[in-house]
Short mmCIF file of N, CA and C in Angstrom, two decimals:
data_model
loop_
_atom_site.label_atom_id
_atom_site.label_comp_id
_atom_site.label_asym_id
_atom_site.label_seq_id
_atom_site.Cartn_x
_atom_site.Cartn_y
_atom_site.Cartn_z
N MET A 1 65.76 59.89 -55.56
CA MET A 1 66.11 61.08 -54.58
C MET A 1 66.17 60.33 -53.02
N TRP A 2 64.55 60.35 -52.58
CA TRP A 2 64.57 60.47 -51.16
C TRP A 2 65.03 59.23 -50.81
N MET A 3 65.70 58.37 -51.30
CA MET A 3 66.50 57.20 -50.72
C MET A 3 67.74 57.83 -50.62
N THR A 4 68.55 58.55 -51.45
CA THR A 4 69.49 59.70 -51.17
C THR A 4 69.62 60.45 -49.69
N LEU A 5 68.17 61.12 -49.59
CA LEU A 5 68.02 61.99 -48.41
C LEU A 5 67.70 61.06 -47.46
N SER A 6 67.49 59.72 -47.57
CA SER A 6 67.60 59.21 -46.13
C SER A 6 68.65 58.78 -45.83
N TYR A 7 69.54 58.22 -46.83
CA TYR A 7 70.96 57.43 -46.23
C TYR A 7 71.65 58.94 -45.52
N ILE A 8 71.40 59.99 -46.09
CA ILE A 8 71.87 61.31 -45.76
C ILE A 8 72.04 61.26 -44.06
N CYS A 9 70.34 61.46 -44.03
CA CYS A 9 70.11 61.98 -43.05
C CYS A 9 70.28 60.63 -41.56
N TRP A 10 71.08 59.27 -41.85
CA TRP A 10 71.18 58.24 -41.34
C TRP A 10 72.72 58.39 -40.84
N VAL A 11 73.22 58.69 -42.15
CA VAL A 11 74.95 58.94 -41.91
C VAL A 11 74.65 60.39 -41.04
N VAL A 12 74.11 61.24 -40.85
CA VAL A 12 74.39 62.66 -40.03
C VAL A 12 73.76 62.05 -38.57
N SER A 13 72.77 61.34 -38.39
CA SER A 13 72.52 60.94 -37.24
C SER A 13 73.65 60.00 -36.38
N ALA A 14 74.19 58.97 -37.26
CA ALA A 14 75.44 58.30 -36.74
C ALA A 14 76.41 59.09 -36.52
N VAL A 15 76.71 60.26 -37.17
CA VAL A 15 78.08 60.95 -36.85
C VAL A 15 77.32 61.76 -35.14
N LEU A 16 76.64 62.33 -35.25
CA LEU A 16 75.82 63.00 -34.15
C LEU A 16 76.48 61.97 -32.72
N VAL A 17 75.75 60.65 -32.91
CA VAL A 17 75.93 60.03 -32.04
C VAL A 17 77.20 59.63 -31.47
N LEU A 18 78.25 59.15 -32.51
CA LEU A 18 79.62 58.97 -32.24
C LEU A 18 80.30 60.47 -31.91
N TRP A 19 79.51 61.59 -32.20
CA TRP A 19 80.29 62.84 -31.33
C TRP A 19 79.63 62.86 -29.96
N MET A 20 78.65 62.70 -29.94
CA MET A 20 78.35 62.51 -28.54
C MET A 20 78.85 61.38 -27.50
N LEU A 21 79.30 60.40 -27.70
CA LEU A 21 80.01 59.36 -27.59
C LEU A 21 81.23 59.48 -26.85
N TYR A 22 81.90 60.35 -28.47
CA TYR A 22 83.27 60.89 -27.61
C TYR A 22 83.33 62.18 -26.54
N ASP A 23 82.19 62.93 -26.95
CA ASP A 23 82.37 64.03 -26.01
C ASP A 23 81.88 63.53 -24.04
N TRP A 24 81.11 62.40 -24.35
CA TRP A 24 81.31 61.70 -22.85
C TRP A 24 82.29 61.13 -22.53
N TYR A 25 83.37 60.60 -23.21
CA TYR A 25 84.24 60.26 -22.78
C TYR A 25 85.38 60.88 -22.37
N LYS A 26 85.41 62.23 -23.16
CA LYS A 26 86.26 63.29 -23.02
C LYS A 26 85.86 63.93 -21.74
N ILE A 27 84.74 64.12 -21.51
CA ILE A 27 84.47 65.13 -20.19
C ILE A 27 84.36 64.05 -19.22
N ASP A 28 84.04 62.81 -19.43
CA ASP A 28 84.42 61.63 -18.02
C ASP A 28 85.67 61.24 -17.62
N SER A 29 86.50 61.40 -18.61
CA SER A 29 87.82 61.21 -18.29
C SER A 29 88.84 62.52 -17.84
N THR A 30 88.13 63.66 -17.90
CA THR A 30 88.77 65.12 -17.85
C THR A 30 88.35 65.50 -16.45
N TYR A 31 87.00 65.48 -15.97
CA TYR A 31 86.38 66.00 -14.85
C TYR A 31 86.39 64.86 -13.67
N SER A 32 85.98 64.73 -12.45
CA SER A 32 85.93 63.57 -11.80
C SER A 32 84.62 63.77 -11.46
N GLU A 33 84.19 62.83 -10.51
CA GLU A 33 82.67 62.48 -10.23
C GLU A 33 81.95 63.55 -9.79
N GLU A 34 82.82 64.14 -8.67
CA GLU A 34 82.41 64.56 -8.06
C GLU A 34 82.19 66.38 -8.50
N THR A 35 82.91 66.82 -9.07
CA THR A 35 83.01 67.66 -9.95
C THR A 35 81.32 68.01 -10.78
N LEU A 36 81.50 67.07 -11.46
CA LEU A 36 80.14 67.07 -12.27
C LEU A 36 79.26 66.64 -11.59
N THR A 37 78.69 66.14 -10.49
CA THR A 37 77.93 65.94 -9.83
C THR A 37 77.50 67.13 -8.84
N SER A 38 78.28 68.13 -8.52
CA SER A 38 78.24 69.12 -7.84
C SER A 38 77.23 70.25 -8.35
N SER A 39 76.51 70.83 -6.87
CA SER A 39 75.38 71.82 -7.41
C SER A 39 76.09 73.15 -7.79
N ARG A 40 77.27 73.33 -7.14
CA ARG A 40 78.05 74.48 -7.70
C ARG A 40 77.55 75.50 -9.01
N GLU A 41 77.19 76.18 -9.39
CA GLU A 41 77.42 76.24 -10.67
C GLU A 41 78.68 77.20 -10.98
N GLY A 42 78.87 76.69 -12.25
CA GLY A 42 80.32 77.82 -12.46
C GLY A 42 81.67 77.06 -12.04
N GLU A 43 81.32 76.27 -11.06
CA GLU A 43 82.76 75.71 -10.38
C GLU A 43 83.46 74.97 -11.90
N ILE A 44 83.08 74.45 -12.62
CA ILE A 44 84.38 74.02 -13.42
C ILE A 44 84.90 75.07 -14.22
N GLU A 45 83.88 76.17 -14.61
CA GLU A 45 84.46 77.16 -15.84
C GLU A 45 85.63 78.00 -14.26
N ALA A 46 85.12 78.21 -13.35
CA ALA A 46 85.55 78.77 -12.21
C ALA A 46 87.33 78.04 -12.13
N ALA A 47 87.45 76.71 -11.81
CA ALA A 47 88.76 76.11 -12.03
C ALA A 47 89.35 76.40 -12.98
N SER A 48 88.94 76.55 -14.61
CA SER A 48 89.55 76.53 -15.43
C SER A 48 89.97 78.19 -16.36
N GLU A 49 89.38 79.15 -15.68
CA GLU A 49 89.51 80.33 -16.11
C GLU A 49 90.36 81.11 -14.92
N LYS A 50 91.33 81.70 -15.32
CA LYS A 50 91.91 82.40 -14.27
C LYS A 50 92.07 84.06 -14.96
N HIS A 51 91.41 84.80 -13.88
CA HIS A 51 91.02 86.48 -14.36
C HIS A 51 92.13 87.04 -13.54
N LYS A 52 92.83 87.84 -14.21
CA LYS A 52 93.85 89.12 -13.66
C LYS A 52 93.82 90.12 -13.64
N ILE A 53 93.51 90.88 -12.53
CA ILE A 53 92.94 92.22 -12.48
C ILE A 53 94.15 93.01 -11.93
#
């Protein structure tokens, strides 16, 4: 039983690592380095959201 639980934990860890790598690649290819390192909070959200009043 403990071995099965151990293997399940390793699989979950591997899935999380793969998801983080995928997200890193997706964000890095979507946004420029200047946008990602800017100190202005909400710049990414402001560019992607259009509010109509």
